[in-house]
Short mmCIF file of C-alpha atoms and ligand atoms in Angstrom, two decimals:
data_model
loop_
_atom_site.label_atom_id
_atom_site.label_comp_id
_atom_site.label_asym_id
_atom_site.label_seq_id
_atom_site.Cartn_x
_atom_site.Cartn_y
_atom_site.Cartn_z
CA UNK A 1 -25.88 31.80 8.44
CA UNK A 2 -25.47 32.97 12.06
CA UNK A 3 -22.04 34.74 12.73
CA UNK A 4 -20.77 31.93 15.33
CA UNK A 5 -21.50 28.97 12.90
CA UNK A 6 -19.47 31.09 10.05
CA UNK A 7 -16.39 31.48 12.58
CA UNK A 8 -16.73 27.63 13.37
CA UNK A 9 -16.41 27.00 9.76
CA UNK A 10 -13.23 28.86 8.89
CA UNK A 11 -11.75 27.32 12.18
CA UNK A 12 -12.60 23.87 10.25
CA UNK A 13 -11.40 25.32 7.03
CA UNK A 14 -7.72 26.32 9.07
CA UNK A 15 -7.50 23.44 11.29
CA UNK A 16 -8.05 20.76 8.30
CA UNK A 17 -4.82 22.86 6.45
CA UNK A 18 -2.97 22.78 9.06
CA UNK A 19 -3.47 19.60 10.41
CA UNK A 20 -0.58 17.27 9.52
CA UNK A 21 1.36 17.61 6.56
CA UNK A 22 1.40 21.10 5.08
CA UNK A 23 5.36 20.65 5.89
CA UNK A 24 6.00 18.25 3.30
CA UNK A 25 7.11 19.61 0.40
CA UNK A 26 8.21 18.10 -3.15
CA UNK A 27 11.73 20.08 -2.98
CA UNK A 28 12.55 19.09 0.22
CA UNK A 29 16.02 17.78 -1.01
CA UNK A 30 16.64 20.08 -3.79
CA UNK A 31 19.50 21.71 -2.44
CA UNK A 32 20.32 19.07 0.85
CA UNK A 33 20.62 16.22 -2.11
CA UNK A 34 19.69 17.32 -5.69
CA UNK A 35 20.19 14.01 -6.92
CA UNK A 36 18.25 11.88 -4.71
CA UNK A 37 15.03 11.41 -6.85
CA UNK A 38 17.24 10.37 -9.69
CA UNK A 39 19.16 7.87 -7.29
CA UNK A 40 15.80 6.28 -5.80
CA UNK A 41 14.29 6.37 -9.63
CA UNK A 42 17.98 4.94 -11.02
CA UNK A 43 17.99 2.06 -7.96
CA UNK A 44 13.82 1.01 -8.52
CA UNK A 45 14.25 0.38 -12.38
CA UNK A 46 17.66 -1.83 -11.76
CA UNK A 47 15.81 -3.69 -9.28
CA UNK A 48 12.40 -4.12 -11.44
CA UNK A 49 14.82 -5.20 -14.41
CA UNK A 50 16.47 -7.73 -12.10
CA UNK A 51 13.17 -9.46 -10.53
CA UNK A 52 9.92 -7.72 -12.32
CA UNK A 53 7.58 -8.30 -9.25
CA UNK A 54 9.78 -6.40 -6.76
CA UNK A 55 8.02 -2.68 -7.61
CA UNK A 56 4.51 -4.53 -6.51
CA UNK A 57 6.44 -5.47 -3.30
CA UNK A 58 8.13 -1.97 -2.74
CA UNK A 59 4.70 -0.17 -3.54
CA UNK A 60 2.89 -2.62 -0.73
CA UNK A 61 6.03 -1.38 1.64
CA UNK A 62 5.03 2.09 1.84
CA UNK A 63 0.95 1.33 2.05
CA UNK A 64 1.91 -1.38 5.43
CA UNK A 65 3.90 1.70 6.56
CA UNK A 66 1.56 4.41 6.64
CA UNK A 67 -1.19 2.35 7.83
CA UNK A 68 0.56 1.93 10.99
CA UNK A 69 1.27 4.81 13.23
CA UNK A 70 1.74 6.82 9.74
CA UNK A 71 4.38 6.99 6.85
CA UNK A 72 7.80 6.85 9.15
CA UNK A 73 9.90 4.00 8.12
CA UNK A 74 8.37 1.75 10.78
CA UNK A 75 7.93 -1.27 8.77
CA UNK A 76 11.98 -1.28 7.89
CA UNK A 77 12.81 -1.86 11.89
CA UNK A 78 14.02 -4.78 12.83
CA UNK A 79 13.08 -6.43 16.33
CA UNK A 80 15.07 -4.49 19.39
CA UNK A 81 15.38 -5.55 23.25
CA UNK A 82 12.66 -2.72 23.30
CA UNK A 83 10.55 -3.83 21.01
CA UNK A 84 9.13 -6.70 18.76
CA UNK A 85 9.14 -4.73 15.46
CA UNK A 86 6.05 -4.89 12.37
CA UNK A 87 8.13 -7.43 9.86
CA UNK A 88 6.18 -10.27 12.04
CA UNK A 89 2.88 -9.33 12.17
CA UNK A 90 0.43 -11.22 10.93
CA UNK A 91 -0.13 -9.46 7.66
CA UNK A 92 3.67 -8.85 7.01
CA UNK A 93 5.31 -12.34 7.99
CA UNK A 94 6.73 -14.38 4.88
CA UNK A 95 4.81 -12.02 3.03
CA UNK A 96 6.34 -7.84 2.83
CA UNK A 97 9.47 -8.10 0.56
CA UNK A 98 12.19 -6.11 -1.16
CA UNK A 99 14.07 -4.46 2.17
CA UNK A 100 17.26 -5.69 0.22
CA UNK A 101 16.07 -2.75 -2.76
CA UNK A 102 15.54 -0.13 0.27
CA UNK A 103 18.61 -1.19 1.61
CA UNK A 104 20.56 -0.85 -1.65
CA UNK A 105 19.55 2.45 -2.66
CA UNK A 106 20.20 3.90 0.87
CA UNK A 107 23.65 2.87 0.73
CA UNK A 108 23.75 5.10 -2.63
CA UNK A 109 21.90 7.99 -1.26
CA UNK A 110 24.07 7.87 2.44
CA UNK A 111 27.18 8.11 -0.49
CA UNK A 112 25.79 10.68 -2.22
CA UNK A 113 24.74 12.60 0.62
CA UNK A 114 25.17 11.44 4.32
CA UNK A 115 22.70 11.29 6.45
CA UNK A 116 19.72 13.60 4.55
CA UNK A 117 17.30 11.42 3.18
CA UNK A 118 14.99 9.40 5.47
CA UNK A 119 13.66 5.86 4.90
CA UNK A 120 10.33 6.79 5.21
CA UNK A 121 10.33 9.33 1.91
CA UNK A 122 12.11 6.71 0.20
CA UNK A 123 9.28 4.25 0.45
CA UNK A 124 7.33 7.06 -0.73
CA UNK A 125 9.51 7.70 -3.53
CA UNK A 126 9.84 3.81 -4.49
CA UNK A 127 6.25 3.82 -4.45
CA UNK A 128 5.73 6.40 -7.04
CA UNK A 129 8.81 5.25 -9.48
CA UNK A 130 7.85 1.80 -9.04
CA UNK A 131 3.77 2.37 -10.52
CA UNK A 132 5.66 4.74 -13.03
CA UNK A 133 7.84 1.89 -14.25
CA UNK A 134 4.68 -0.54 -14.90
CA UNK A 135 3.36 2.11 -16.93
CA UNK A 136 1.13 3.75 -14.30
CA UNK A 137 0.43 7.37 -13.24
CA UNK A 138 2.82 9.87 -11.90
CA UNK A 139 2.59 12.39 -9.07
CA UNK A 140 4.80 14.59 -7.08
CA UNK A 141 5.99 12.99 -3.89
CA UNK A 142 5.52 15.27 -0.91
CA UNK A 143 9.17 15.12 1.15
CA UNK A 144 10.54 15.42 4.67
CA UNK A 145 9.18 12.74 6.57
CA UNK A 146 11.26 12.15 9.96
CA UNK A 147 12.13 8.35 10.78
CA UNK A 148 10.25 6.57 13.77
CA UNK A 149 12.39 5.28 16.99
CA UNK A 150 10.43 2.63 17.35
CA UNK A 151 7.87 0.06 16.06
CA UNK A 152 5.05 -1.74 16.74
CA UNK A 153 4.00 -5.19 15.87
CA UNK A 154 0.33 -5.62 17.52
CA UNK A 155 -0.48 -1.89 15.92
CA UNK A 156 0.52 -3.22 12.49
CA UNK A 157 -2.02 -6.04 13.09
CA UNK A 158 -4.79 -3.91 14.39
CA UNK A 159 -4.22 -1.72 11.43
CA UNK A 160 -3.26 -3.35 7.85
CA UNK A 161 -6.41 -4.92 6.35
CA UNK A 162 -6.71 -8.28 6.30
CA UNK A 163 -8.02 -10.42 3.22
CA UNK A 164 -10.49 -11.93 5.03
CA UNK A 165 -12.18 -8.26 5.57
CA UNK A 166 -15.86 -7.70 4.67
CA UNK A 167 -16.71 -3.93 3.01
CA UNK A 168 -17.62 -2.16 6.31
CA UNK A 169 -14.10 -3.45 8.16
CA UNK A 170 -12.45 -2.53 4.60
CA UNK A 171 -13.74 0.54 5.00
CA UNK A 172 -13.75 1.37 8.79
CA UNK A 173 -9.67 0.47 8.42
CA UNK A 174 -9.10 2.73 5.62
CA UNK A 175 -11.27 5.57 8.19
CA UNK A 176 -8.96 4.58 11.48
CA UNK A 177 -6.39 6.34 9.45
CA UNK A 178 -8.34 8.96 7.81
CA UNK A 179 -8.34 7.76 4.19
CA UNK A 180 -12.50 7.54 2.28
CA UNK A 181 -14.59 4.86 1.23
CA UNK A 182 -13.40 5.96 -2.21
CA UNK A 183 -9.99 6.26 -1.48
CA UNK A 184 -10.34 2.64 -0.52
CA UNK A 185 -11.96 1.56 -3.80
CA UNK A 186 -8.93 3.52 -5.78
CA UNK A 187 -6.12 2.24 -3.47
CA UNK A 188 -6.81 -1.27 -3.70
CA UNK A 189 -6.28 -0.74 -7.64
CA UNK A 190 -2.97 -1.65 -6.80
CA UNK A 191 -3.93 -4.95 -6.63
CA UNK A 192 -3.20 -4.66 -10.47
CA UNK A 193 0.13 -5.76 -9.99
CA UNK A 194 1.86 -8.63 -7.63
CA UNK A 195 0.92 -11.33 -6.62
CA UNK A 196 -0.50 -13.30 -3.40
CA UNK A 197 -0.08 -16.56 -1.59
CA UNK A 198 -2.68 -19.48 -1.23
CA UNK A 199 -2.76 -18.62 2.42
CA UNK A 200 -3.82 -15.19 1.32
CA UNK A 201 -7.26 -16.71 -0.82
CA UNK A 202 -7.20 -20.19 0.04
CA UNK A 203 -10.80 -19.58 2.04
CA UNK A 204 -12.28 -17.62 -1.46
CA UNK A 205 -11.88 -20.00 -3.65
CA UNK A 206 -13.20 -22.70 -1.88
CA UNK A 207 -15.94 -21.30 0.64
CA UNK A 208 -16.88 -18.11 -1.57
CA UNK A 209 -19.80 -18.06 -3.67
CA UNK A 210 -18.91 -14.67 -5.14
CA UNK A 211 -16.50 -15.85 -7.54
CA UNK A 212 -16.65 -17.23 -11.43
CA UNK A 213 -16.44 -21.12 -10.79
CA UNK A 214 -14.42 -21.87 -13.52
CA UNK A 215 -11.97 -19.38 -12.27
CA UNK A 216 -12.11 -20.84 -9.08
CA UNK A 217 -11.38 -24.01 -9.58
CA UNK A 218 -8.77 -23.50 -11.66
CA UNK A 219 -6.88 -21.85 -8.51
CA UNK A 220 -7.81 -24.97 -6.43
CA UNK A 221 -5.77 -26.54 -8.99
CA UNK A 222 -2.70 -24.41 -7.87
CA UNK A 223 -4.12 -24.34 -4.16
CA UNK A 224 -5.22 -27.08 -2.22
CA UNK A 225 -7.14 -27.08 0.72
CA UNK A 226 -3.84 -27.59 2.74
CA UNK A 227 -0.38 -27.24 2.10
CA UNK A 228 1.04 -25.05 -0.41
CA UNK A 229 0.53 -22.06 1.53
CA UNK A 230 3.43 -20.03 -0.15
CA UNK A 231 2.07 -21.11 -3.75
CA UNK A 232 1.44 -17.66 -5.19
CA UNK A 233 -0.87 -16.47 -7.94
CA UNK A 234 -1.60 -12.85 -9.77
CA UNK A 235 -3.42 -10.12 -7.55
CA UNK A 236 -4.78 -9.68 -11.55
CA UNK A 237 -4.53 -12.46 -13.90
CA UNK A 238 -4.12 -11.16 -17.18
CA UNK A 239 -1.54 -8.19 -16.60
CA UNK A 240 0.29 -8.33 -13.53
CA UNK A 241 3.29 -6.53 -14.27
CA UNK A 242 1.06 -4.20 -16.09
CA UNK A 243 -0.17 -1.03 -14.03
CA UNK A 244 -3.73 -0.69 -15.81
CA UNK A 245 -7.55 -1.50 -15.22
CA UNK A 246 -7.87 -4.68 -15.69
CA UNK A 247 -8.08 -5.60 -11.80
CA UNK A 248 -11.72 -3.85 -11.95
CA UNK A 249 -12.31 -5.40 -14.85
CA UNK A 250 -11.77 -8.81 -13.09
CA UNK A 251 -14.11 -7.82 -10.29
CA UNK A 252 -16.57 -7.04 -13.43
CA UNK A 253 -16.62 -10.79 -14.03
CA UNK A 254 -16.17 -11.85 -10.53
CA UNK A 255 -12.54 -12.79 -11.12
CA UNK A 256 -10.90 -11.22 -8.14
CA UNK A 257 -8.15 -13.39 -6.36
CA UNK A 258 -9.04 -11.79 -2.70
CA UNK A 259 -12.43 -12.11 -0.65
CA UNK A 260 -11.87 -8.43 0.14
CA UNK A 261 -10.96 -7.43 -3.41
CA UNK A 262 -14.23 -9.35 -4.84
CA UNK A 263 -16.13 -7.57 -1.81
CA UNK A 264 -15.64 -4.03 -3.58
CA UNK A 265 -18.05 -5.52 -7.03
CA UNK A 266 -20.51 -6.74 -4.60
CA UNK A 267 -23.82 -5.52 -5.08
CA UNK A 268 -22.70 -2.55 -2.78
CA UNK A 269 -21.79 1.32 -2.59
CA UNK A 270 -18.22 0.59 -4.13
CA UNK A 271 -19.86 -1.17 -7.03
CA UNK A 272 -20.38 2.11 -9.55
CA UNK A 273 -17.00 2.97 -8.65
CA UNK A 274 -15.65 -0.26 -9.55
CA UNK A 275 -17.53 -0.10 -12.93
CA UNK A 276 -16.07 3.64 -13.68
CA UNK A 277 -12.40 2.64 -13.18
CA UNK A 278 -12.99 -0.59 -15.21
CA UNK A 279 -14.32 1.42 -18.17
CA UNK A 280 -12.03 4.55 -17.66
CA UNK A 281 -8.39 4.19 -17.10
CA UNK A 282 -8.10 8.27 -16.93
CA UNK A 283 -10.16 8.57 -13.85
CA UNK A 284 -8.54 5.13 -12.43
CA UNK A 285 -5.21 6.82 -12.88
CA UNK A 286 -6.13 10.44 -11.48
CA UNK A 287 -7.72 9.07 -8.82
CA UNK A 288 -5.01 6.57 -7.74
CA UNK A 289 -2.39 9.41 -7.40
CA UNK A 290 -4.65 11.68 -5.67
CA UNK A 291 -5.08 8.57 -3.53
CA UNK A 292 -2.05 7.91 -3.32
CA UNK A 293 -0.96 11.17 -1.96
CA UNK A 294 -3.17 11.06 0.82
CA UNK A 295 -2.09 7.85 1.98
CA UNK A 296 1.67 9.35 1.90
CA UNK A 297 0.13 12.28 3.76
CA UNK A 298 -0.64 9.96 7.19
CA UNK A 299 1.00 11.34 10.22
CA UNK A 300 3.97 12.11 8.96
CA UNK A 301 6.81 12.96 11.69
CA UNK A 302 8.68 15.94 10.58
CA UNK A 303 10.68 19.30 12.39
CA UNK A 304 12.01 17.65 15.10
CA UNK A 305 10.42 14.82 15.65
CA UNK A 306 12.00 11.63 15.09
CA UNK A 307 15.27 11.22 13.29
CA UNK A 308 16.83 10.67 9.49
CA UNK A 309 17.93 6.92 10.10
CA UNK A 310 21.69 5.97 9.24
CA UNK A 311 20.42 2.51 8.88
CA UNK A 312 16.84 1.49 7.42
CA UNK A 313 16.78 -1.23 9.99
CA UNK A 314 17.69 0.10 12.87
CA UNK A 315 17.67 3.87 14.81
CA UNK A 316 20.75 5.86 15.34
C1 LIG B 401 -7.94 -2.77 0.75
C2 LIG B 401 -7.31 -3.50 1.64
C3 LIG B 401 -6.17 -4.39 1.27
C4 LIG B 401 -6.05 -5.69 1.62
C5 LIG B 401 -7.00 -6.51 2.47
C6 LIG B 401 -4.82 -6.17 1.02
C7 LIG B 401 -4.33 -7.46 1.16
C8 LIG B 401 -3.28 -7.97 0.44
C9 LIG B 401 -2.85 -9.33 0.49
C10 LIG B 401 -3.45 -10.41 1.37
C11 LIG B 401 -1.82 -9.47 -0.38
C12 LIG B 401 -1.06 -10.75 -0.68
C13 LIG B 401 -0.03 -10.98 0.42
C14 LIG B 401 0.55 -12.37 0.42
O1 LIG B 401 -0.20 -13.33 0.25
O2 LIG B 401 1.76 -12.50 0.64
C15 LIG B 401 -1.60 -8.20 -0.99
C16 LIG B 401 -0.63 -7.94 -1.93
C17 LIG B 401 -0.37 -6.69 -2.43
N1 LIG B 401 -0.95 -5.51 -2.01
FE1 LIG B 401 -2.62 -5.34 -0.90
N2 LIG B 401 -4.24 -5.16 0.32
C18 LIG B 401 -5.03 -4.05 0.44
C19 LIG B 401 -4.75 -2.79 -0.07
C20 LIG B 401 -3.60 -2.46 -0.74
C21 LIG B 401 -3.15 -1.12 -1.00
C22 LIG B 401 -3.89 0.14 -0.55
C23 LIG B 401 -1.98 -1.21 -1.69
C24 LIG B 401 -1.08 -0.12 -2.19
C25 LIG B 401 -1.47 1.10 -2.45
C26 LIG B 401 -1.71 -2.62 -1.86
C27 LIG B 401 -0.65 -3.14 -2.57
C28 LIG B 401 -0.40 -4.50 -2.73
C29 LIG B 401 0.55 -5.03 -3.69
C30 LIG B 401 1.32 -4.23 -4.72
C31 LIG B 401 0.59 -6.41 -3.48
C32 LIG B 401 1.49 -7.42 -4.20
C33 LIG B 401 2.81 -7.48 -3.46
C34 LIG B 401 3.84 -8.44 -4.02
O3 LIG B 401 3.65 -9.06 -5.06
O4 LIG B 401 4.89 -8.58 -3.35
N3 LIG B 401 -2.68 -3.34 -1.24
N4 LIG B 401 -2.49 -7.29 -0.46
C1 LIG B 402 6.58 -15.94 11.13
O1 LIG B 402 6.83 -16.98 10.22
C2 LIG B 402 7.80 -17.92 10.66
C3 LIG B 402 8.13 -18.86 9.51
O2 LIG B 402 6.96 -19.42 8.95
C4 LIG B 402 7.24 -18.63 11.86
O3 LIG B 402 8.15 -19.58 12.34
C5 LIG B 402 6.93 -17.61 12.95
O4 LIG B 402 6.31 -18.23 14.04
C6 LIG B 402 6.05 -16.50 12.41
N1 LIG B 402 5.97 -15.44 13.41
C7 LIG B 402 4.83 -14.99 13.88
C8 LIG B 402 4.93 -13.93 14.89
O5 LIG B 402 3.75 -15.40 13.50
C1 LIG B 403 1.12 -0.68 20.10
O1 LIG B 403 -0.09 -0.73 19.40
C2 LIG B 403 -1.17 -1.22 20.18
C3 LIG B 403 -2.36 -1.40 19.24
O2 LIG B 403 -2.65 -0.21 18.56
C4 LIG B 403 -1.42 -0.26 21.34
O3 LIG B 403 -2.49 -0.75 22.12
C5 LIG B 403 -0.16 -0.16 22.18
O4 LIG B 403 -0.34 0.81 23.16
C6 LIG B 403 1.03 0.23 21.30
N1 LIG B 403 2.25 0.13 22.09
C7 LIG B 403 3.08 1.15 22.23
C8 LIG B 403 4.30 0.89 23.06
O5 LIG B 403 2.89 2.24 21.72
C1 LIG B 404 -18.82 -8.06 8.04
O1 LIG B 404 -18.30 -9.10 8.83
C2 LIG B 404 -18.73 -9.07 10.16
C3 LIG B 404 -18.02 -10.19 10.89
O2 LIG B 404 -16.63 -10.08 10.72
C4 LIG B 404 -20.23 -9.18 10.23
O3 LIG B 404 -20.64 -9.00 11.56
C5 LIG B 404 -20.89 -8.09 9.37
O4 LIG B 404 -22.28 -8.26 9.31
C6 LIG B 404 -20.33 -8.12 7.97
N1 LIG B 404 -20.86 -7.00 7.23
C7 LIG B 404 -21.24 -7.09 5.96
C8 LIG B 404 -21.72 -5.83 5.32
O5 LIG B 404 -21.19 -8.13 5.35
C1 LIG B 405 -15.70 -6.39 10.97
O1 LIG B 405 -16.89 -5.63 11.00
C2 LIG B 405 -17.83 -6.07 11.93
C3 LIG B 405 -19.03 -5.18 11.79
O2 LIG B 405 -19.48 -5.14 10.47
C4 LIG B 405 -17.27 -6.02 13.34
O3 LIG B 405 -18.19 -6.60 14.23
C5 LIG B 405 -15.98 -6.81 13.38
O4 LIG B 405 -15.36 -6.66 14.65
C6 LIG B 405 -15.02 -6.32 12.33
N1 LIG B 405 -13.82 -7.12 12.34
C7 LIG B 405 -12.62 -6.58 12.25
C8 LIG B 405 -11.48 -7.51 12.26
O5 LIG B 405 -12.46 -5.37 12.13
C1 LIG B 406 -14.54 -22.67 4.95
O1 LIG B 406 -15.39 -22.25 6.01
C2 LIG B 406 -15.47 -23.17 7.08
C3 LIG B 406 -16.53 -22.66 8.04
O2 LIG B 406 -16.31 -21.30 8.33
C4 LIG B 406 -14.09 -23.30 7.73
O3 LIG B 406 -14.14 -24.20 8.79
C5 LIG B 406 -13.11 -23.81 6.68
O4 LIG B 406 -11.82 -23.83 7.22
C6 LIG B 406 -13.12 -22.90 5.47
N1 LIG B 406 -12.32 -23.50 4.41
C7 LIG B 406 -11.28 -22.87 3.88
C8 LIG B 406 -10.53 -23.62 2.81
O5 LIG B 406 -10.94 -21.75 4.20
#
């Protein structure tokens, strides 16, 4: 190897470490607010135990977050004079849920210890406890995320996916924010729990041919071709308070409730991937948190930058 392309190497090497998020760290808070994991941990399993589809709707929180303009609270502004915030884009409208769980364990952390913890790490955190409570994996939480100022409703529909996505714009919007193909496939295996509205799958259960008929038209019983739009149905139909495989098994038998979740068992790339997580929860699991990770690693503000939010839904 010639000297130059050996320097141009370890400058890849250093600039991929240091690009981003090297500053979070998993003890962020361990002296500023010892107990806040415990707090965000204590305030998830109250809420699960009060309404058991709430984690599925706090884990979705953090992935709309980082997807737009990275992991920085974003999602939990409401609209300004300034600015039309992300609750109303097209993707989030009478759809994102549980703000009234962020909201509740913020007022116990700004007790506990004023003005230290931002709303973005705690959709991080609720993230984590919430896949922990339906008996998923674990993984340490990088910390010290900065709040946004501001929001962004048109970025928040350029960047969530959409149900209606084919593979390559599934994959080309995981890309936009630096996430893999694979990271996709693992990501969406959070489609294991929750649920989704008519609106959401209306168009693959009646124009699809990708999808088991019986199956189908037992959802056109529940979802007609109009109407009903906020009739909702399992992201996984046998276990969905259950963190496990069994959404890739679905896809296995062609049982997927989203166009774009049936598009990863395709007869594509993602299909061998699809067929190892079905068969072996270990690398499902492994995978998801490394995943997982990743996606809480997006853009993260942090030193000065941005601010730790009094208020969830509004800046200081
Ligand atoms: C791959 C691209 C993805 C698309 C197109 C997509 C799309 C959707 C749609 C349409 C819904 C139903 C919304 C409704 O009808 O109200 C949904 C629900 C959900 N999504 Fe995704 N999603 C994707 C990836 C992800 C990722 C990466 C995560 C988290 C890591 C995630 C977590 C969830 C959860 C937990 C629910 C259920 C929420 C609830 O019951 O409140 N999704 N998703
Ligand atoms: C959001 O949903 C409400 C209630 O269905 C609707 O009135 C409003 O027009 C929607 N907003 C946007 C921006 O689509
Ligand atoms: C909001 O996001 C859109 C789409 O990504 C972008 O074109 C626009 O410049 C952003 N607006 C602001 C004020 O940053
Ligand atoms: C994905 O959908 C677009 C239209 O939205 C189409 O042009 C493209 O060919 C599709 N790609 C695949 C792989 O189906
Ligand atoms: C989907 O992908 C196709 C190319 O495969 C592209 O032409 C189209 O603009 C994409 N749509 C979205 C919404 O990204
Ligand atoms: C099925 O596809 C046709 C043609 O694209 C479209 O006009 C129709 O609205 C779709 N039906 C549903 C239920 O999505």
């Amino acid at each position: 190897m010639a000297c130059g392309n050996f320097y141009l190497l370890l400058l890849i090497v250093f600039g991929v470490v240091h690009s981003g998020h090297g500053q979070l760290s998993p003890n962020f808070y361990s002296s500023s607010c010892p107990n806040a994991l415990s707090i965000v941990k204590q305030g998830v399993a109250k809420a699960i135990k009060n309404e058991a589809r709430v984690g599925a709707s706090l884990l979705r929180l953090h992935f709309h977050d980082c997807f737009v303009n990275g992991c920085d609270g974003s999602i939990l502004l409401d609209d300004t004079s300034t600015f039309t915030g992300e609750k109303t884009a097209i993707p989030n409208n009478n759809s994102v849920r549980g703000f009234e769980v962020v909201d509740q364990i913020k007022a116990n952390l700004e007790k506990a210890c004023p003005g230290v913890v931002s709303c973005a790490d705690i959709l991080a955190l609720i993230a984590r406890d919430a896949v922990v409570y339906y008996g998923g994996p674990t993984w340490k939480v990088g910390l010290g995320r900065r709040d946004s100022l501001t929001a962004n409703r048109s970025a928040a529909n350029a960047f969530i996916p959409q149900p209606s996505f084919n593979l390559s714009n599934l994959t080309s919007s995981f890309a936009a924010v630096g996430l893999s193909f694979k990271d996709m496939v693992v990501l969406s295996g959070a489609h294991t729990v929750g649920f989704a509205r008519c609106t959401s799958f209306r168009s693959h259960i009646y124009n699809d041919t990708n999808i088991d008929a019986a199956f189908a038209k037992s959802l056109q019983n529940k979802c007609p071709r109009s109407g009903s739009n906020n009739v909702l149905q399992p992201l996984d139909y046998q276990t969905k308070f259950q963190f496990d495989e069994k959404y890739y098994q679905n896809l296995l038998v062609k049982k997927g409730l989203l166009h774009s979740d049936q598009q990863l068992y395709n007869g594509n790339k993602a299909d061998s991937y699809v067929k190892m997580y079905a068969m072996k929860q270990g690398e499902f699991f492994s995978d998801f948190a490394a995943g997982m990770i990743r996606m809480g690693n997006i853009k993260p503000l942090t030193g000065s930058n941005g601010e730790i939010r009094r208020s969830c839904h509004k800046t200081n």
